[in-house]
Amino acid sequence: MESPECRSFGSLGQQEGFVALTARRSRLHPGTRYLARGLNSCYSTGNEVECEQLVWVPRRSGQTVPFNTYIWRRGTIPMWWGAELKLTSAEAEIYVSNRDPYKGSLQYYQRLSNRYDTRNLIGAKKKNSTVPIVCVNLLRSGEGKSESILVQHFVESLNYIRSTRKLQNSRIYLINYDWHANIKYKGEQQTIEGLWRHLKEPTVTVGISDGDYLPSRQRFKDCRGEIISTDDVEGAFCLRSHQNGVIRFNCADSLDRTNAASFFGSLQVFMEQCRRLGISLDSDLAYGYQSSVNDNYGAYTAPLPPGWEKRSDAVTGKIYYIDHNTRSTTWVHPCPDKPWKRFDMTFEEFKRSTILSPVNQLADLFLLAGDIHATLYTGSKAMHSQILSIFNEEAGKFKQFSAAQNVKITLQRRYKNHVVDSSRQKQLEMFLGMRLFKHIPSVALHPLQVQSRPFACFLKPVASMFPSSHGGASLLSFKRKDLIWVCPQAADIVELFIYLGEPCHVCQLLLTVSHGADDSTFPSTVDVRTGPNLDRLKLVLEGATIPQCSHGTNLLIPLPGPISGQDMAVTGAGARLNCQDTSSISLLYDFEELEGQLDFLTRVVAVTFYPATSGRSSMTLGEMEVLGVSLHWRGIFTNEGHGARLYDIAKKSQKETNPFSSVGSDINPFAEASYDNASQLNSSANSPLVDLLTGEITRVDAIQQPVRENINYSGGVDLLDFLDGADIQPSHSHGDFTSPSSQDGKSYLDNGAKQYISCFRSLIGQNSERRLDFAEAMKLEVERLRLNLSAAERDRALLSIGTDPATINPNALIDQSYMGRLCKVANSLALLGQAALEDKTTAAIGLENTDSSKSIDFWNISKIGESFCGSSTCEVHAEIVGATPAPSTSSLFLCCQCQRKACKVCCAGGGALLLSSYDSSGCQSQLDVTTNQSVTMDRVICKTCCHDIVLHALMLDHIRVLISSRRSSRADNAAQKALDQVIGFSKNDRSLPWDPQQAIMVRKHLLNGEESLAEFPFASFLHSVETAPDSAPYLSLLAPLNSEPRHSYWKAPSSASCVEFCIVLGSLSDVSGVLLVISPCGYSTADAPSVQIWASNKINKEERSCVGKWDIKSLISSDSSFHGPENLGRDSKVPRHVKFAFRNPIRCRIIWIMLRLQRPGSASVNLEKDFNLLSLDENPFSQEVKRRASIGGQIETEPCLHAKRILVVGTSVKKEMDIESTQGSDTIKVKAWLERLPQLYRFKIPVEAERLCNNDLVLEQYLPPVSPLLAGFRLDAPSAIKPRVTHSPSLGVDIWDTSITFLEDRYISPAVLHIQVSILQESDNMVTVAEYRLPEAKPGTQMYFDFPQKMQTRRISFKLLGDIAAFADGPAESDNIGFGSSPVATGLSLSNRIKLYYYADPYELGKWASLSAV
């Protein structure tokens, strides 16, 4: 934070100057007066400010500007101390930490030494051997003064620092100068004189920096010092000399006394700055004084200012001086004075000999700066500032007024310190980007992107009752928030196919509820399918409930990835929600987490809406948005930014084992099994392709097709067959991947599962009936995650040995009360861990090395079988079981509490130190995640000194960290898979890609001034393309030229004689032609295809128009350059290509290109020309050219279709679509229909009594005997949030470090809530009648859910199910909640959130009954 101010000074006939005062507040310890004092965990002090006084002489434009600058600091005392406000005391009670009060003081002075060490810079004084750091302490030191304790500790802290001998290059000096005592007993003038005497030697030793501003870089050669320049400024700064060291002022708050003392210290420096610049501040009243001074210093010869030269007269030999700046001469030395001469003057001598106007200008700057610093720190202006006006003739008139002003400021500060300091502290931290995980916990660091605009479109027009609807484009426009889209009457379903503007992993669907007077016209349920194209759509959401809401309500529907049916069956996830017994809530973590497949190439989103009542009336739709995360494709192709990181990892995987899947990798030990190349897709030769939009059946002319995907499922096999087998053969749970560590992909998973079973059996021992306790179950989960097994793989392994996975679920092994307390402690540990990492990162600023190696990590969870104490010298023996410990040479640590020696196994993790304030019951009064916490993370605490709940919290936090790391690795793995499907890094081709500059020139020559309209990622294929197993991916046909090795190219299977490409352009464009870049192997007469191109704006093939048909074989016969391998040297400017130009530009969005290979027997083959019927040999010309298979394959003789790139050229249409509203008769009828009121209204059903239970997640309501038939219920949207931080940071992770995809955990496995409704039947049994998936909405949004049918009962219950543990209260609610409250977020409570209703005609009920409308 920087606040510069400047003033001009000078008088008539003298050179004018400017003085600027700049104050840079430190961001390392921000805060208010009583919340930011002394040191913090970032080794910085409260109210720390670096001040700079800059003086320069203005020049004409183009001339060199001389300047000099002086830097000093101000801040509170650098040690751990504070002050506590008490209402009964006028002054705050000062205290010093009784534990390591000087921890961090050494690092603070090291930071100062590193910052102000200029000994090795150009122009620095070589005689300086150390860096002086002068501390001017202005505190009260008299006996009985509250500040005297700080003075004593200040001296002791410096003695402690000197004893460490770690500041060899710095010397710290302390000047204790009781400012208030000197003012009281000596007066203001003598106090100022005494300060000057103390500051003379340090100020002269530190010095100032001199330099020139060079307006042009042509003058760099004239600089005799260090040059500082930037690209943004044309000129540069030349520093001839440097200030070495710094003077630091402090009082208790670094406010009033500090501001006054620093002014008088800087005033002497200001005099010297002006003297060096040739600005005389001597007054006419001081001539007598000056003569005596000149007599004393007659032998002194001062240096000349910049631009001056000394010469002697050739005749008389008299010395004269030339001012080249003004082109004038003088006999008088421009700077005849001795430097720093005013330090030796008394106050009256200083005042009489100095022009006071510049002094008062400088005082105004300090008054303004003092008020600014005081306002930021205390909320009021500075006090005791009248002394700064001591040189003003009218200063005495305001002394009495200043005393009253000081009393007013004191009262104002006390009020603000009590009332508003906490909120101001939050504002400062949020402004600086600190503790965002606490202040705004639900805000993402990298928000999701709206991929449904601006270049998205509907692949199939959306029917509407409005005449001019533009095919539904307005449904994706953010400009039409009030849009009401009316579908045709009596539509059973409405299916929308959205083509996204860029490939991404789809995370959320945002719907805007739109309807007329009747809210039942909006759809009631929705299905969502996603995929990279139409052929690979997969169901990700089925039957999601859309409640009835008011017009304009936004509903957010989280979308998981496609989940394997086998995983769903083995984990029992499909039956969990329908379970009647919900007393056991998974608050710790999701034990049966389902891992959906992640796909960053998703391009098509199919949304299917269903009405509340089929065929009753027309459906209305509103704006919809698809949110997701896209890879940095631009950076990937240009190898820049975040995309370069993924690009480098993909290239590295060519030479090493895949870093995403290696279990023993140091890069990512949590990664899942890798994948085989899944970019080649096919369809069975016996199964035709069905167009999902048009219903057309397309049969490809192929005898045999390559495998599209490595599906793990066998046809006709029961999904529960694995329960009958004794061997463990788990398949991977998230995607059709295989491991690179084995050929069949099963060996790796078998080994991991067997190791897991071995760990399980080592815990239960010989007794197979023994049940694991909570700690053992948690350790087993840690091992499962270390072995990289999913929940489904774990369940398969346990079921294979006859063990029910539910028996080792930690959520069911402890009671609810303890689980709630444990979650509170673990959540606190997560915030404290994040704060500790943030402080560690911030503390490294300005320091060379702050990382201290520790043998004990944050959690210190030992592996199963290694978790027993084996050291005879250990005095703790916290983890010994019966046997006597054997001698061991392992390292021993000293517990910081009991002072006993402990081995590593018996030590708690470093995170236990953050929870040291928890008492024996495991409670903490208040969670402190500010930077003021003094936690010594380099200490060790044994397990016997920790409460059990702290040890369990460390284990729970470690499990959450491992789960998060596994999710991140899955996202990184999916990103590499997407990159492989576009570029093909898994191939064996080691040739280099195009040089970037060469690629630009090639692209320029190919396009010839036109645009490339079909370039990935903005364009893509609408259908899968047949691809040979050893080919480059088919998406590489649209990738930039420099995105893959130059020898690689796409080719179809040899059995395919015809391939069709359906390309969706990035936007509506005027297409002028298509370029086909020929493969490096070249064409022959045997594999030269014929090309046919169509264009259209619609998906139906019947509506496309043929542009033309070309035969490449005819080009080959006329141009021999297409034959044989291409010369890929750097001299080749443009690759071989064929351009198919259109007669006229065609405006379209979709281009079809068909490549057809002529084979013997085809009507288009000329047997006499192409074949010798006697020898049956192929054309001898083609025999000479042996084509090489793609990416280093074997020599191939069988012809096939192949190509390098497909370029669609033309001009994109920039004009936006205007949505006009028509006023026809049909439009008026539709508007009248929307304004028609519903026949039935909702009315509240009275409730006799209601009861909350299970942490307010279950609500039971008792109804009167004669209540109306229940039609539904209203639910007010909960106010709980999904926090971004749920666990401590992983080891070795930077505070801003995320996965290469920027995909957060809550988007990888989205948390979803369900509400279950049960009623009491006549048999006194509770029966579930409905279950609804809740969308996310603004807190308090009224959502109406209709029951499947009307019913009557005496008791009804509502149960909130789903991922309860993923939700938390917001910052406002968290501050008002104590530790002993419910473990579940209060924002999820069903209290006063549910109202039952029935439908009735308001005219039949009457006026009074209508008052109960819901």
PDB file of C-alpha atoms in Angstrom, residues 1284-1375:
ATOM      1  CA  ARG A1284     -13.491 -24.337  -0.658  1.00  0.00           C
ATOM      2  CA  VAL A1285     -11.156 -25.450   2.145  1.00  0.00           C
ATOM      3  CA  THR A1286     -12.075 -28.711   3.868  1.00  0.00           C
ATOM      4  CA  HIS A1287      -8.647 -29.988   4.899  1.00  0.00           C
ATOM      5  CA  SER A1288      -5.114 -28.887   5.608  1.00  0.00           C
ATOM      6  CA  PRO A1289      -2.819 -28.326   2.642  1.00  0.00           C
ATOM      7  CA  SER A1290      -0.742 -31.171   1.288  1.00  0.00           C
ATOM      8  CA  LEU A1291       2.963 -31.371   2.033  1.00  0.00           C
ATOM      9  CA  GLY A1292       5.175 -29.218  -0.154  1.00  0.00           C
ATOM     10  CA  VAL A1293       2.238 -27.342  -1.700  1.00  0.00           C
ATOM     11  CA  ASP A1294       2.394 -23.610  -2.277  1.00  0.00           C
ATOM     12  CA  ILE A1295      -0.518 -21.482  -1.096  1.00  0.00           C
ATOM     13  CA  TRP A1296      -1.601 -20.706  -4.683  1.00  0.00           C
ATOM     14  CA  ASP A1297      -0.605 -24.072  -6.115  1.00  0.00           C
ATOM     15  CA  THR A1298      -3.472 -25.975  -7.701  1.00  0.00           C
ATOM     16  CA  SER A1299      -3.795 -28.788 -10.183  1.00  0.00           C
ATOM     17  CA  ILE A1300      -2.943 -28.115 -13.789  1.00  0.00           C
ATOM     18  CA  THR A1301      -6.658 -28.060 -14.567  1.00  0.00           C
ATOM     19  CA  PHE A1302      -7.763 -25.555 -11.857  1.00  0.00           C
ATOM     20  CA  LEU A1303     -10.618 -27.938 -11.102  1.00  0.00           C
ATOM     21  CA  GLU A1304     -11.557 -27.835  -7.422  1.00  0.00           C
ATOM     22  CA  ASP A1305     -12.575 -30.840  -5.341  1.00  0.00           C
ATOM     23  CA  ARG A1306     -16.175 -29.709  -4.974  1.00  0.00           C
ATOM     24  CA  TYR A1307     -16.566 -29.749  -8.764  1.00  0.00           C
ATOM     25  CA  ILE A1308     -14.884 -33.116  -9.223  1.00  0.00           C
ATOM     26  CA  SER A1309     -17.222 -34.824  -6.731  1.00  0.00           C
ATOM     27  CA  PRO A1310     -20.117 -32.395  -6.310  1.00  0.00           C
ATOM     28  CA  ALA A1311     -22.092 -32.501  -3.088  1.00  0.00           C
ATOM     29  CA  VAL A1312     -25.822 -32.996  -3.572  1.00  0.00           C
ATOM     30  CA  LEU A1313     -28.676 -32.912  -1.069  1.00  0.00           C
ATOM     31  CA  HIS A1314     -31.871 -34.966  -1.200  1.00  0.00           C
ATOM     32  CA  ILE A1315     -35.032 -34.668   0.817  1.00  0.00           C
ATOM     33  CA  GLN A1316     -36.994 -37.797   1.604  1.00  0.00           C
ATOM     34  CA  VAL A1317     -40.697 -37.726   2.428  1.00  0.00           C
ATOM     35  CA  SER A1318     -42.363 -40.481   4.465  1.00  0.00           C
ATOM     36  CA  ILE A1319     -45.909 -40.789   5.767  1.00  0.00           C
ATOM     37  CA  LEU A1320     -47.598 -42.886   8.423  1.00  0.00           C
ATOM     38  CA  GLN A1321     -49.857 -45.587   7.051  1.00  0.00           C
ATOM     39  CA  GLU A1322     -52.775 -47.247   8.783  1.00  0.00           C
ATOM     40  CA  SER A1323     -50.494 -50.118   9.818  1.00  0.00           C
ATOM     41  CA  ASP A1324     -48.438 -47.631  11.867  1.00  0.00           C
ATOM     42  CA  ASN A1325     -45.508 -47.980   9.533  1.00  0.00           C
ATOM     43  CA  MET A1326     -43.602 -45.087   7.995  1.00  0.00           C
ATOM     44  CA  VAL A1327     -43.402 -45.496   4.226  1.00  0.00           C
ATOM     45  CA  THR A1328     -41.305 -43.416   1.857  1.00  0.00           C
ATOM     46  CA  VAL A1329     -43.520 -41.828  -0.772  1.00  0.00           C
ATOM     47  CA  ALA A1330     -41.150 -39.458  -2.559  1.00  0.00           C
ATOM     48  CA  GLU A1331     -37.568 -38.318  -2.781  1.00  0.00           C
ATOM     49  CA  TYR A1332     -36.340 -35.122  -4.406  1.00  0.00           C
ATOM     50  CA  ARG A1333     -32.912 -34.005  -5.531  1.00  0.00           C
ATOM     51  CA  LEU A1334     -32.450 -30.439  -4.330  1.00  0.00           C
ATOM     52  CA  PRO A1335     -30.939 -27.863  -6.662  1.00  0.00           C
ATOM     53  CA  GLU A1336     -28.818 -25.026  -5.318  1.00  0.00           C
ATOM     54  CA  ALA A1337     -30.567 -21.696  -4.987  1.00  0.00           C
ATOM     55  CA  LYS A1338     -30.249 -18.395  -3.198  1.00  0.00           C
ATOM     56  CA  PRO A1339     -30.842 -18.838   0.559  1.00  0.00           C
ATOM     57  CA  GLY A1340     -34.493 -18.469   1.410  1.00  0.00           C
ATOM     58  CA  THR A1341     -35.746 -19.147  -2.117  1.00  0.00           C
ATOM     59  CA  GLN A1342     -39.218 -20.665  -1.937  1.00  0.00           C
ATOM     60  CA  MET A1343     -39.282 -23.982  -3.800  1.00  0.00           C
ATOM     61  CA  TYR A1344     -42.543 -25.934  -4.259  1.00  0.00           C
ATOM     62  CA  PHE A1345     -42.516 -29.713  -4.640  1.00  0.00           C
ATOM     63  CA  ASP A1346     -45.677 -31.565  -5.619  1.00  0.00           C
ATOM     64  CA  PHE A1347     -46.183 -35.106  -4.345  1.00  0.00           C
ATOM     65  CA  PRO A1348     -46.618 -37.875  -6.946  1.00  0.00           C
ATOM     66  CA  GLN A1349     -50.248 -38.079  -5.863  1.00  0.00           C
ATOM     67  CA  LYS A1350     -52.476 -36.472  -3.299  1.00  0.00           C
ATOM     68  CA  MET A1351     -52.569 -38.262   0.043  1.00  0.00           C
ATOM     69  CA  GLN A1352     -53.868 -38.011   3.563  1.00  0.00           C
ATOM     70  CA  THR A1353     -52.062 -38.944   6.775  1.00  0.00           C
ATOM     71  CA  ARG A1354     -51.772 -38.018  10.434  1.00  0.00           C
ATOM     72  CA  ARG A1355     -47.973 -37.810  10.452  1.00  0.00           C
ATOM     73  CA  ILE A1356     -45.424 -36.901   7.827  1.00  0.00           C
ATOM     74  CA  SER A1357     -41.632 -36.728   8.125  1.00  0.00           C
ATOM     75  CA  PHE A1358     -38.999 -34.986   6.046  1.00  0.00           C
ATOM     76  CA  LYS A1359     -35.379 -36.184   6.105  1.00  0.00           C
ATOM     77  CA  LEU A1360     -32.472 -34.325   4.624  1.00  0.00           C
ATOM     78  CA  LEU A1361     -30.030 -36.785   3.050  1.00  0.00           C
ATOM     79  CA  GLY A1362     -26.973 -36.666   0.857  1.00  0.00           C
ATOM     80  CA  ASP A1363     -23.560 -35.101   1.319  1.00  0.00           C
ATOM     81  CA  ILE A1364     -24.310 -33.374   4.608  1.00  0.00           C
ATOM     82  CA  ALA A1365     -20.655 -33.148   5.625  1.00  0.00           C
ATOM     83  CA  ALA A1366     -19.756 -31.086   2.531  1.00  0.00           C
ATOM     84  CA  PHE A1367     -21.795 -28.109   3.749  1.00  0.00           C
ATOM     85  CA  ALA A1368     -20.849 -25.537   6.356  1.00  0.00           C
ATOM     86  CA  ASP A1369     -22.147 -22.279   7.752  1.00  0.00           C
ATOM     87  CA  GLY A1370     -21.088 -18.943   6.334  1.00  0.00           C
ATOM     88  CA  PRO A1371     -18.698 -16.593   8.158  1.00  0.00           C
ATOM     89  CA  ALA A1372     -21.524 -14.612   9.776  1.00  0.00           C
ATOM     90  CA  GLU A1373     -23.184 -17.718  11.228  1.00  0.00           C
ATOM     91  CA  SER A1374     -19.868 -19.320  12.208  1.00  0.00           C
ATOM     92  CA  ASP A1375     -18.908 -16.359  14.398  1.00  0.00           C
TER      93      ASP A1375
END
